[in-house]
Short mmCIF file of C-alpha atoms in Angstrom, two decimals:
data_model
loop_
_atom_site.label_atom_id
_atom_site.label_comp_id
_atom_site.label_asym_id
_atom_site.label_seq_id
_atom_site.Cartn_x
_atom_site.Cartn_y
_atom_site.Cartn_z
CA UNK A 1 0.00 0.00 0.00
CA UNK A 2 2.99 2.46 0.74
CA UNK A 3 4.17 1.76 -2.33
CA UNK A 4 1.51 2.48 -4.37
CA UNK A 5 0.71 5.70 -2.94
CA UNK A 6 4.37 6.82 -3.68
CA UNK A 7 4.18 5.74 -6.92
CA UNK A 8 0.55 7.98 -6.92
CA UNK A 9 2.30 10.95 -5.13
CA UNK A 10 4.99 10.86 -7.93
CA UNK A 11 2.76 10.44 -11.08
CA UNK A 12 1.37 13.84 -10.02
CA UNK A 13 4.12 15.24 -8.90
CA UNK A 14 5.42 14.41 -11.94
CA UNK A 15 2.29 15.84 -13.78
CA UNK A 16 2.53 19.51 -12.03
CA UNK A 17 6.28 19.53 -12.88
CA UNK A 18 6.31 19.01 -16.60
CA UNK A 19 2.53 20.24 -17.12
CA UNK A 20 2.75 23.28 -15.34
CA UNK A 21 6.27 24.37 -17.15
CA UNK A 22 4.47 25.88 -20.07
CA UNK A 23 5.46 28.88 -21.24
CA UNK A 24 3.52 31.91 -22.85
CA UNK A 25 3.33 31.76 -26.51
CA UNK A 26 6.28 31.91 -28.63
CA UNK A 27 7.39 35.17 -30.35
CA UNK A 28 7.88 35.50 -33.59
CA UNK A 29 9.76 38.40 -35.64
CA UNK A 30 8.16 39.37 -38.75
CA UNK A 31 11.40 40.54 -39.83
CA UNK A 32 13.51 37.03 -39.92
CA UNK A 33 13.37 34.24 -41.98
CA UNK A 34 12.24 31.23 -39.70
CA UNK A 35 14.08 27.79 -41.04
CA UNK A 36 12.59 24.12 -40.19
CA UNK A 37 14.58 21.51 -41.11
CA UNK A 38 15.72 22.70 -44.67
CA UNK A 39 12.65 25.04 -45.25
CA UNK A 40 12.39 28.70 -44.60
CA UNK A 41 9.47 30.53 -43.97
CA UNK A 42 8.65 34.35 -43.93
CA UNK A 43 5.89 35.96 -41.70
CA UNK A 44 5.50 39.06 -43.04
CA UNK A 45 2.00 39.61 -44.44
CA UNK A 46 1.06 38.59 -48.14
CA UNK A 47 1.05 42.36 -49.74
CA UNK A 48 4.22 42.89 -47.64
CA UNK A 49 7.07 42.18 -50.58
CA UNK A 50 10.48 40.83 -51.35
CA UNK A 51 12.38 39.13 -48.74
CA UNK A 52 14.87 38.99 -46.54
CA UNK A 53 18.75 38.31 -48.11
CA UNK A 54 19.20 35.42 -45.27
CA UNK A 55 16.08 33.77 -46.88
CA UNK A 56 17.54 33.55 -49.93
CA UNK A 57 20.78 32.88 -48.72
CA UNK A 58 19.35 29.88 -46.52
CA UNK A 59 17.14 28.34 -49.42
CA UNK A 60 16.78 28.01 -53.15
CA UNK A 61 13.39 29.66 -54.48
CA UNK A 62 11.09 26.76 -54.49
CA UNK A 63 11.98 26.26 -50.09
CA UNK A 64 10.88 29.87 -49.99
CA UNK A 65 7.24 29.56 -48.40
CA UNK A 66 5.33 32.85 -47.49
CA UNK A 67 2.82 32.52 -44.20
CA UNK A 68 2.23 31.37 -41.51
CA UNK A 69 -0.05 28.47 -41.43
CA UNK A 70 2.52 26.71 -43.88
CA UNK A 71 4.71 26.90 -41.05
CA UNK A 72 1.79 26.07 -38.09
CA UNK A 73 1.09 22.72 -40.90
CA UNK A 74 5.13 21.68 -41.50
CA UNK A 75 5.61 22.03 -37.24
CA UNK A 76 2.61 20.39 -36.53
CA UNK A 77 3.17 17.34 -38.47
CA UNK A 78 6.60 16.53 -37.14
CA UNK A 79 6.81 13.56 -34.78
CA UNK A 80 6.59 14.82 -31.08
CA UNK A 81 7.53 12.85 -28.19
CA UNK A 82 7.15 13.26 -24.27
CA UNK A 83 7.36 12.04 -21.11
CA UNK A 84 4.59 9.70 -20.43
CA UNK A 85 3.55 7.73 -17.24
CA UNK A 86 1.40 4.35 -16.58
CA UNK A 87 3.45 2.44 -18.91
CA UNK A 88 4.48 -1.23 -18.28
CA UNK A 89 7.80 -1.22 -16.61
CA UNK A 90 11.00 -0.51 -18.15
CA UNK A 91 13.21 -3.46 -18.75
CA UNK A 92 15.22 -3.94 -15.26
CA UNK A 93 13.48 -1.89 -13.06
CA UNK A 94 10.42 -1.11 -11.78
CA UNK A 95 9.63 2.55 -13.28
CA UNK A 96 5.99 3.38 -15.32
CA UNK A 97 7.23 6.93 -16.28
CA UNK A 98 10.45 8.39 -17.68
CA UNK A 99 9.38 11.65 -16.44
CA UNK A 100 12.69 13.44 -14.58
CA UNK A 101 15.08 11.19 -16.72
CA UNK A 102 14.21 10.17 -20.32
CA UNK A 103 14.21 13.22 -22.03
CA UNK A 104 18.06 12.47 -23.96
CA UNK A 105 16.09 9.61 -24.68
CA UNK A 106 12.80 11.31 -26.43
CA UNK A 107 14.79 13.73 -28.31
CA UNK A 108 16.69 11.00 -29.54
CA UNK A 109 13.19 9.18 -30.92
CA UNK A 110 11.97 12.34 -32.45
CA UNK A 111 15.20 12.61 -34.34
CA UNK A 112 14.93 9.30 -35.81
CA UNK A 113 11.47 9.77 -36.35
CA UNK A 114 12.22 12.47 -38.51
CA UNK A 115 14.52 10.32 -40.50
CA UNK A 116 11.68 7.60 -41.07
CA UNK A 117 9.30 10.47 -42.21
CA UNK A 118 11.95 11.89 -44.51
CA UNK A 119 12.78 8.21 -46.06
CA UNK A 120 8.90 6.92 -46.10
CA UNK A 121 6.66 10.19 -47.00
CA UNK A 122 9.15 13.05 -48.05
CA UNK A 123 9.99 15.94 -46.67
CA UNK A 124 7.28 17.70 -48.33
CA UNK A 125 4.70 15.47 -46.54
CA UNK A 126 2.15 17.26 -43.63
CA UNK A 127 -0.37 15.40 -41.73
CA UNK A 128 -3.82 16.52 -42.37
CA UNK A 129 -4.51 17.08 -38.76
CA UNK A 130 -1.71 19.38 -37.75
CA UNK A 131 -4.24 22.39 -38.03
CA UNK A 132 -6.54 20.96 -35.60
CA UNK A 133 -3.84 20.78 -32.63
CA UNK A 134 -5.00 22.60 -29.69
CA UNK A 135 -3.06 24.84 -28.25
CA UNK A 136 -1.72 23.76 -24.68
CA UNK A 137 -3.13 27.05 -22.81
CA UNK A 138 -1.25 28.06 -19.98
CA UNK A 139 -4.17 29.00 -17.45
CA UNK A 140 -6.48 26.05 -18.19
CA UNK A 141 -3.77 23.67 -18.31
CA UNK A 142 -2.36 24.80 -14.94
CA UNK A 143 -5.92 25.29 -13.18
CA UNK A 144 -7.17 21.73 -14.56
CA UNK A 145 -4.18 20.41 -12.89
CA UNK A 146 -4.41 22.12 -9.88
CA UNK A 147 -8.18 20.21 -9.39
CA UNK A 148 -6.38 16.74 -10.46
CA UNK A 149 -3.65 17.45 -8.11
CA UNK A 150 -6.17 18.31 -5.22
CA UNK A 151 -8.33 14.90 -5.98
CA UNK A 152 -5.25 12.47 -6.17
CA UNK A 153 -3.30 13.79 -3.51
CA UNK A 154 -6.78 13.14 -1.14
CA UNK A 155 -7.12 10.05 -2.49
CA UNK A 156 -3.26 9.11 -2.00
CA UNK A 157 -3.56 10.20 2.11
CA UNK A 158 -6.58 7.92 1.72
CA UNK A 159 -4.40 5.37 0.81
CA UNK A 160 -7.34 4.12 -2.16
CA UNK A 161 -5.37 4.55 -5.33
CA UNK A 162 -7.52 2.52 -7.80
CA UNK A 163 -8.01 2.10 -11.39
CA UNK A 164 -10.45 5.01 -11.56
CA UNK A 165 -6.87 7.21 -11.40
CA UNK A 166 -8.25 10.99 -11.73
CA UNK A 167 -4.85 12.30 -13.13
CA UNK A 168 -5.51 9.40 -16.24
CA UNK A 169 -8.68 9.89 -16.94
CA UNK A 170 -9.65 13.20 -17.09
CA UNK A 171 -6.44 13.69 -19.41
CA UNK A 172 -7.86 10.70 -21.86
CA UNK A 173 -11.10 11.91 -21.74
CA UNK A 174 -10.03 15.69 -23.22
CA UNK A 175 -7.79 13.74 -25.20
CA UNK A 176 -10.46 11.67 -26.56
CA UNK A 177 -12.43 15.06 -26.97
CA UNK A 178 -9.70 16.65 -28.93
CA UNK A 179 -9.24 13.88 -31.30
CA UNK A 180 -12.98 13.68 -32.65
CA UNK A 181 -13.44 14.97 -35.84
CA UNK A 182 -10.13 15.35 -37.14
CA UNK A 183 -9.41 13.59 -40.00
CA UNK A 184 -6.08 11.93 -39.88
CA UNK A 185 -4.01 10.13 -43.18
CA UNK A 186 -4.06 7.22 -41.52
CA UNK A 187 -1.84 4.05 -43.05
CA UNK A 188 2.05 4.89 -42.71
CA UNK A 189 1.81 7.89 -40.67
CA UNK A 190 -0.33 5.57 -38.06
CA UNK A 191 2.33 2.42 -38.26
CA UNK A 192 5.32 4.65 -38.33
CA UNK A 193 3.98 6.49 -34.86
CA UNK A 194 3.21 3.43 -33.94
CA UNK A 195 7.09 2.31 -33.68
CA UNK A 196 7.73 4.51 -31.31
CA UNK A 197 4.62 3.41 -28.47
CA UNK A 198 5.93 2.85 -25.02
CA UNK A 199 5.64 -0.76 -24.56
CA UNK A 200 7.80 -3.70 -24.84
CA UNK A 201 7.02 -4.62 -28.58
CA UNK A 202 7.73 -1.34 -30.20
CA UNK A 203 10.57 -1.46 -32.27
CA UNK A 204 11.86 2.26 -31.30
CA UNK A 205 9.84 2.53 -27.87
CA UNK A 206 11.19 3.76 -24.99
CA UNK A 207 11.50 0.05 -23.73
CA UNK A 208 13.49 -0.76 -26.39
CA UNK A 209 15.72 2.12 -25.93
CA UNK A 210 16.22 1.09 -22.43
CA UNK A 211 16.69 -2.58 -23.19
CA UNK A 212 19.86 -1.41 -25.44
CA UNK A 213 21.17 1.08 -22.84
CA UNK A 214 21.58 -1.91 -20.29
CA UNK A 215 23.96 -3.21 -22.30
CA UNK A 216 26.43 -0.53 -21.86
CA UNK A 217 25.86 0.01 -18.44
CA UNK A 218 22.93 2.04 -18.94
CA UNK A 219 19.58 1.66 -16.46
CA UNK A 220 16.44 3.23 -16.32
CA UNK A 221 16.24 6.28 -14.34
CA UNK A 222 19.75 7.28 -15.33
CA UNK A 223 21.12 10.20 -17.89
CA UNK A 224 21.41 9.57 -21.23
CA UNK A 225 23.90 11.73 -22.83
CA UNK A 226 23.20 12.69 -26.88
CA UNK A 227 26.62 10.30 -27.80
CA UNK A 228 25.22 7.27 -25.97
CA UNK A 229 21.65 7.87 -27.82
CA UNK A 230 22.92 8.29 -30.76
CA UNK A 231 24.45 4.51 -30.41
CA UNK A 232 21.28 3.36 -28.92
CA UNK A 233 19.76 4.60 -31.93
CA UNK A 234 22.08 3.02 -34.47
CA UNK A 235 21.65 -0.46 -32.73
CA UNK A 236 18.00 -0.06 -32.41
CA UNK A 237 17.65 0.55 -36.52
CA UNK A 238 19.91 -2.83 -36.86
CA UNK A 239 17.54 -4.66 -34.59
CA UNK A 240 14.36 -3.28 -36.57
CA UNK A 241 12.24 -6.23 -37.50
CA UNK A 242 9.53 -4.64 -39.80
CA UNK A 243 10.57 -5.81 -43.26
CA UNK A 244 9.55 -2.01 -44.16
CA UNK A 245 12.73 -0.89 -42.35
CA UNK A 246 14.93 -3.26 -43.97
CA UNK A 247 15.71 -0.47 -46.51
CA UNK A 248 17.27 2.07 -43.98
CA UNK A 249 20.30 1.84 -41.67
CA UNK A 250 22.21 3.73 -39.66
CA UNK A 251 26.26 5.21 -38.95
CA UNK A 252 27.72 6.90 -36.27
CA UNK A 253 30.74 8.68 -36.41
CA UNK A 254 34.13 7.57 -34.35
CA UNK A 255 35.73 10.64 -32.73
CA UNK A 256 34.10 13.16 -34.38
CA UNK A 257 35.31 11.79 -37.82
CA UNK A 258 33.04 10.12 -40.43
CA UNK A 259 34.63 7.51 -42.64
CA UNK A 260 33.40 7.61 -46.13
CA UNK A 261 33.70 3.64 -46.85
CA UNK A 262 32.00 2.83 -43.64
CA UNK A 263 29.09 5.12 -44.43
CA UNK A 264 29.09 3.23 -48.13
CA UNK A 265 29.17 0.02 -46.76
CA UNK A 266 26.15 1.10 -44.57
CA UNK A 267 24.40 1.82 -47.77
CA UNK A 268 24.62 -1.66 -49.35
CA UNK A 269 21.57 -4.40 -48.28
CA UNK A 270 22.44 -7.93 -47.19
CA UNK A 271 21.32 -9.92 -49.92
CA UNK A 272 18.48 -11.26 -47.81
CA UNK A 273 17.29 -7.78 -47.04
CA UNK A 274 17.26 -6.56 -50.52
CA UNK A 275 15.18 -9.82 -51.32
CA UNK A 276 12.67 -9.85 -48.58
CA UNK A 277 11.70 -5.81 -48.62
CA UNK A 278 8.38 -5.15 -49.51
CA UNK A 279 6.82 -2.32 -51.83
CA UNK A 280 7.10 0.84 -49.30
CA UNK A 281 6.09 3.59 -51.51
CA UNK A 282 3.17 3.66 -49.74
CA UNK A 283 2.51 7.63 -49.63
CA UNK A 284 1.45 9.99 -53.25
CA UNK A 285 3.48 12.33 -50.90
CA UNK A 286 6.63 11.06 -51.25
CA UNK A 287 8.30 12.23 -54.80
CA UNK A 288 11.31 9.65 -54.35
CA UNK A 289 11.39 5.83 -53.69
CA UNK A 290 12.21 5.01 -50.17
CA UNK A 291 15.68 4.05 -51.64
CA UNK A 292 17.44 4.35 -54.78
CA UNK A 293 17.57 0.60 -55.48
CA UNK A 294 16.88 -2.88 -53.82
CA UNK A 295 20.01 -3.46 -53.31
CA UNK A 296 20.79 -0.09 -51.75
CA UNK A 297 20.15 0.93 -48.11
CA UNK A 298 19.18 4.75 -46.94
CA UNK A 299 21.56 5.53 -43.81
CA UNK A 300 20.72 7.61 -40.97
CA UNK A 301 24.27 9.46 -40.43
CA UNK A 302 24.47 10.73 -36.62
CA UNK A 303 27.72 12.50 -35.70
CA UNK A 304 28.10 13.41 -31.82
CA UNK A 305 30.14 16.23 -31.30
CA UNK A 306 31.82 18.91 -28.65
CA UNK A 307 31.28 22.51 -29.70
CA UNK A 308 33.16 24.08 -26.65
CA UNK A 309 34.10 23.60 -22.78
CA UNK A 310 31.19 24.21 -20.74
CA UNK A 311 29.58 26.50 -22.72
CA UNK A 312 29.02 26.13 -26.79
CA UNK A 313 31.74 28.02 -28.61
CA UNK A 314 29.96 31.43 -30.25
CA UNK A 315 32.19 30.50 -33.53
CA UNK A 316 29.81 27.10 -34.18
CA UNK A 317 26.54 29.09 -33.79
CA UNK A 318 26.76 29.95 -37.94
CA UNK A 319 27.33 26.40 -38.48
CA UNK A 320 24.07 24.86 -36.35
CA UNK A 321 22.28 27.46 -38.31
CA UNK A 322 23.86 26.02 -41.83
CA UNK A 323 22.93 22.40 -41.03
CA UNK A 324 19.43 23.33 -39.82
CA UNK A 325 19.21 24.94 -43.30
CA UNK A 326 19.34 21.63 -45.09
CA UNK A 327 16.75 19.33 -46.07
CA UNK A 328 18.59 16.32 -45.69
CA UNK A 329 19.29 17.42 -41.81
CA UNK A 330 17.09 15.85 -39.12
CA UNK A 331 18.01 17.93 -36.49
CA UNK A 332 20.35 18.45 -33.70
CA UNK A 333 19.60 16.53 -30.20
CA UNK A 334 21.08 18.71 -27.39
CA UNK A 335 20.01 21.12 -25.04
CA UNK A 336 20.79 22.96 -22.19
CA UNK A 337 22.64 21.34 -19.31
CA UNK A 338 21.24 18.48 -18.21
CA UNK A 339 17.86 19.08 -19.86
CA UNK A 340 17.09 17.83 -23.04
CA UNK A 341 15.59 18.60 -26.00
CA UNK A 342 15.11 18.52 -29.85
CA UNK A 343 16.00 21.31 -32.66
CA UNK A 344 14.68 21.52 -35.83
CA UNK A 345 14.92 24.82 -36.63
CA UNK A 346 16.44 28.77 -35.93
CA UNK A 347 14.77 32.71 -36.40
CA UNK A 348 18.22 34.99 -35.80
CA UNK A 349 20.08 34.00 -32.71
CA UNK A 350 17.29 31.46 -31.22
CA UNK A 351 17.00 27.80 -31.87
CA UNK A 352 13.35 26.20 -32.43
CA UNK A 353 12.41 23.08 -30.69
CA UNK A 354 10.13 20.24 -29.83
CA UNK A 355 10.39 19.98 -25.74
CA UNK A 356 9.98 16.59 -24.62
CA UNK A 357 9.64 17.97 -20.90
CA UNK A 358 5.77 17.74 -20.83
CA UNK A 359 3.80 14.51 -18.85
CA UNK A 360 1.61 12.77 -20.84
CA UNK A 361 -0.95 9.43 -20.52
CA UNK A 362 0.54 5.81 -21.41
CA UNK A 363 -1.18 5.92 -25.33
CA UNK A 364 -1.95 1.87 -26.12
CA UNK A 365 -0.66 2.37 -29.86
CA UNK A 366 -1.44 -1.82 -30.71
CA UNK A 367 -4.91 -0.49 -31.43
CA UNK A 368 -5.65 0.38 -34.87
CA UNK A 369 -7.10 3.96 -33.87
CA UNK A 370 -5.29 5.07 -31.47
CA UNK A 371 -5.62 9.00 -30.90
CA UNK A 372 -2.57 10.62 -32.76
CA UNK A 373 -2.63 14.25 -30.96
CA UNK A 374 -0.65 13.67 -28.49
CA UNK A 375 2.27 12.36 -31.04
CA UNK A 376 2.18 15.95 -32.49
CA UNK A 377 3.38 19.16 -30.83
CA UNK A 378 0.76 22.56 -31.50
CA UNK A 379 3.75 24.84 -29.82
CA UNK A 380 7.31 25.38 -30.63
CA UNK A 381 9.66 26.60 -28.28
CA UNK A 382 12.45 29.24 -29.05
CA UNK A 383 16.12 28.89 -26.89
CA UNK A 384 18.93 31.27 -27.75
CA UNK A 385 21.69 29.80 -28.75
CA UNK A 386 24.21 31.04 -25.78
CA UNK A 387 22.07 28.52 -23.49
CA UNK A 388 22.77 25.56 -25.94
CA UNK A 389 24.72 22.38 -23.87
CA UNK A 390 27.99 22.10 -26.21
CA UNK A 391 27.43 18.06 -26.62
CA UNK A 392 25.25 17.54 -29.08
CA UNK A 393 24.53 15.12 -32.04
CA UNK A 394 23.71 16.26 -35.39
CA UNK A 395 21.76 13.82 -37.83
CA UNK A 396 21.61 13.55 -41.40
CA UNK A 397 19.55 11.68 -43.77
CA UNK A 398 21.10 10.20 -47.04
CA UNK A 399 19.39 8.27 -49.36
CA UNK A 400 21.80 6.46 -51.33
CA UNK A 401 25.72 6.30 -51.94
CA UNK A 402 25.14 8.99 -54.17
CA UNK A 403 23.03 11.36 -52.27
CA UNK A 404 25.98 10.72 -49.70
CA UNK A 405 28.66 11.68 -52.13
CA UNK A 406 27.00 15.02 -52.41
CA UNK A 407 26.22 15.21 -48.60
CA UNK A 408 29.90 14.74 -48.00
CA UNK A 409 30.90 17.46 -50.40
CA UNK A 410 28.32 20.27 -49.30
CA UNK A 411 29.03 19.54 -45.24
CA UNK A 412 33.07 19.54 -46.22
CA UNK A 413 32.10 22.85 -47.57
CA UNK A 414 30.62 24.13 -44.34
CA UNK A 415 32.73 22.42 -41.75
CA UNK A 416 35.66 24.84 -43.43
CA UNK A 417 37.29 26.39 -39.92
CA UNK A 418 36.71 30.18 -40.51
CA UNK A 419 39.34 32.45 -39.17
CA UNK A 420 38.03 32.34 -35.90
CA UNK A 421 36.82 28.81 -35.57
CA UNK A 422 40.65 26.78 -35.14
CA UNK A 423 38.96 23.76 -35.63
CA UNK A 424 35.66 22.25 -37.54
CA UNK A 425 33.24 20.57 -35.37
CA UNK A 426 33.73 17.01 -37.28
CA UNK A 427 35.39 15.84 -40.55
CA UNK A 428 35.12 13.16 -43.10
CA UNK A 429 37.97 10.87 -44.00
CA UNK A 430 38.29 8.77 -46.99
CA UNK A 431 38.21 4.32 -45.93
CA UNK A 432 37.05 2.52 -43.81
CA UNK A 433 37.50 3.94 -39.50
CA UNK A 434 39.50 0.35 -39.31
CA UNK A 435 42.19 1.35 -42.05
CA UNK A 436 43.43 3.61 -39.24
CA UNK A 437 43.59 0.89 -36.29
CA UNK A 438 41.09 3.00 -33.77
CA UNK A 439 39.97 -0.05 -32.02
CA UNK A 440 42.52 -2.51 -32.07
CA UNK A 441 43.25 -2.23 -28.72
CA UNK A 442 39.68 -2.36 -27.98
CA UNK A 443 37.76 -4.72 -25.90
CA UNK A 444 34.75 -6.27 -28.18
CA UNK A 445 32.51 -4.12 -25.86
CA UNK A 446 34.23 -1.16 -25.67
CA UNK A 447 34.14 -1.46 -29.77
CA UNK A 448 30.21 -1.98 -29.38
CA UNK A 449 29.57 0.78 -26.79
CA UNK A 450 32.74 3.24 -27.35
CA UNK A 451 31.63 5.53 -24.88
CA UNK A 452 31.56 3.23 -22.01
CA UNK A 453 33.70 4.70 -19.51
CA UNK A 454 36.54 2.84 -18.13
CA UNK A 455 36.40 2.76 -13.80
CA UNK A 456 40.37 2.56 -14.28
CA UNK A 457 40.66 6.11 -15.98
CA UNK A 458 41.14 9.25 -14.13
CA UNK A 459 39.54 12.11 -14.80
CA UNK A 460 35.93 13.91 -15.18
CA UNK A 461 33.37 13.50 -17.67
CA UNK A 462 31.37 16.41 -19.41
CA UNK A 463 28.34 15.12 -21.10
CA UNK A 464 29.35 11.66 -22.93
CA UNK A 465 33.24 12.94 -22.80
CA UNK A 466 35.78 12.11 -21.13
CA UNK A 467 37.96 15.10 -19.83
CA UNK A 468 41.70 14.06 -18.84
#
């Protein structure tokens, strides 16, 4: 009985935390070009015209959009995902929620979610329901759970938690609410959310996450730095079982240095893959095949990387903003210290984001209409860039060995150390990261998981680096 009322205590402790941290709107200049994820946008009214030179500068004429609803529909219809509670337990432990902790772990998701949308539907592709988000109102949000906080904190000195838990059900039910009437596409965008549900079977649910972090030492409850995740999510894309994922895989970069032949190797299918893959141009949205050829793999190309001490060096600001200017970017999974979140976008010195810091309901996604809200964000989220944690992981999506080719190029172009930057954030070699005899003194786990720590070492970490 004690334990169940701490576990009720926490859920809505948990719930006034994360709920209650919502900001006023976002502000907006009129002035700025506003990029997301490759596109820019301009909010100055329709008869207002011409444009901005860092518009054009950031994107060739046809990325050029002009309002902003086209912005409200491209936001809205990105992948969004939070803290939730009144899951089944994480693998090893005991924990329903991943409020307080998993946040690393949900920016991490979104950014591979963005990279499944990108290879499945396009990047052109918006979800019909992304206009009918509500807006998460400060005042009624904050005074509904004041009234749920009230009624389960009676109940918990009561010691009657039930099924009949206040906190759930009054959420579901304006969930429920919400969701009526709004047309959704349905099919892939339904499966491909569906990956990402928070119980055991989901292929890149927070379970599954977890499961992989154990093996490097990882538990539930812990931090997740954006180096580790980005492992995580390189051995959770190799584990995918859906034969629709069989045409996408994933690199990650040793030691801030991406090796060409390893991210071509990456793009060629196992002959069994390239034989069992199924027809997945399932979407009229999506202009391109999901990969150039059968025998051809789209790779997810995640590159963790310092950009300072403790804070982010000014000099890499310019070059967050170039990468969040591409279309084959998928974002940057940072934050500030020891918070997480995910950007996707910048307006002058501010970042845009999806915050994963907000509680939500366990969402049963095995059922084949399960509400898709709450999988979409209705507000973005501005950070300046001087508050931006310097480890980070930037993620790229290439399509074939040939898209890469031209990826390589461009980023080589933009990873050029200016006069003030001494040296560029990452860079690509030519072979394979073995030609140079990296890991040869490696254990086969520290090879795995190359940012497990070794107890012997001296010295303090930062982030997922080690400091000596």
């Amino acid at each position: 009985m004690e334990t169940k009322g701490k576990t009720k205590f926490l859920s809505v402790w948990h719930n006034v935390k994360y709920s209650w941290a919502l900001k006023p709107k976002t502000s907006f200049s009129r002035n700025s070009p506003v990029l997301l994820l490759g596109k820019c946008y301009h909010f100055k009214a329709e008869e207002d015209e011409g444009q901005t030179e860092a518009c054009r500068e950031a994107s060739d004429e046809e990325g050029v959009m002009g309002n902003v609803e086209d912005f409200r529909r491209d936001f809205g219809s990105r992948i969004w995902l939070t803290y939730r509670e009144e899951f089944p337990p994480l693998p090893g432990s005991s924990l329903t929620s991943d409020c307080g902790w998993g946040c690393m772990l949900r920016a991490g998701q979104m950014m591979l979610a963005q990279a499944l949308l990108l290879h499945f539907l396009g990047r052109d592709w918006t979800w019909s329901g992304a206009m009918s988000l509500q807006p998460l109102d400060t005042e009624t949000w904050t005074t509904s759970a004041a009234k749920r906080l009230v009624a389960s904190l009676e109940s918990s000195l009561q010691a009657s938690p039930g099924p009949s838990d206040p906190v759930v059900s009054q959420r579901q039910v304006a969930g429920s609410g919400e969701e009526a009437g709004v047309h959704t596409d349905g099919g892939f965008h339904r499966t491909l959310v569906s990956w990402f549900g928070d119980s055991p079977s989901a292929q890149f649910g927070l379970h599954s996450m977890v499961r992989l972090g154990l093996a490097m030492g990882k538990r539930a409850g812990e931090w997740y730095g954006p180096a580790v995740v980005a492992h995580i999510l390189k051995k959770a894309v190799e584990e995918a079982r859906d034969p629709c994922l069989a045409g996408i895989s994933s690199y990650v970069s040793q030691d801030c240095t991406v090796y060409s032949a390893d991210v071509i190797d990456s793009h060629k299918a196992p002959a069994s893959a390239a034989a069992e893959r199924p027809d997945v141009t399932s979407s009229s949205h999506n202009s391109q095949p999901a990969s150039a050829s059968p025998d051809s793999r789209a790779v997810i190309i995640l590159v963790p990387v310092r950009l300072g001490g403790e804070k982010t060096n000014p000099d890499y600001f310019n070059l967050a903003k170039s990468f969040l200017s591409l279309d084959y970017c998928i974002g940057i999974i940072g934050g500030k210290p020891k918070q997480a979140c995910y950007f996707v976008g910048f307006q002058d010195d501010s970042l845009i984001y999806m915050d994963p810091h907000y509680c939500q309901s366990f969402v049963d996604v095995s059922t084949s209409d399960f509400p898709l809200q709450s999988f979409h964000c209705p507000s973005p989220k501005k950070m300046p860039f001087t508050k931006m944690d310097p480890s980070c992981t930037f993620g790229f999506y290439s399509r074939s060995a040939q898209d890469f080719e031209r990826i390589k190029h461009e980023l080589t172009e933009l990873l050029q150390p200016s006069a003030k930057e001494k040296y560029p954030a990452f860079i690509f070699v030519q072979g394979h990261g073995r030609d140079y005899d990296l890991s040869a003194s490696l254990s086969p786990e520290k090879r795995e998981w190359p940012f497990i720590r070794d107890p012997r070492r001296s010295g303090s970490t930062v982030g997922d680096f080690v400091l000596l």
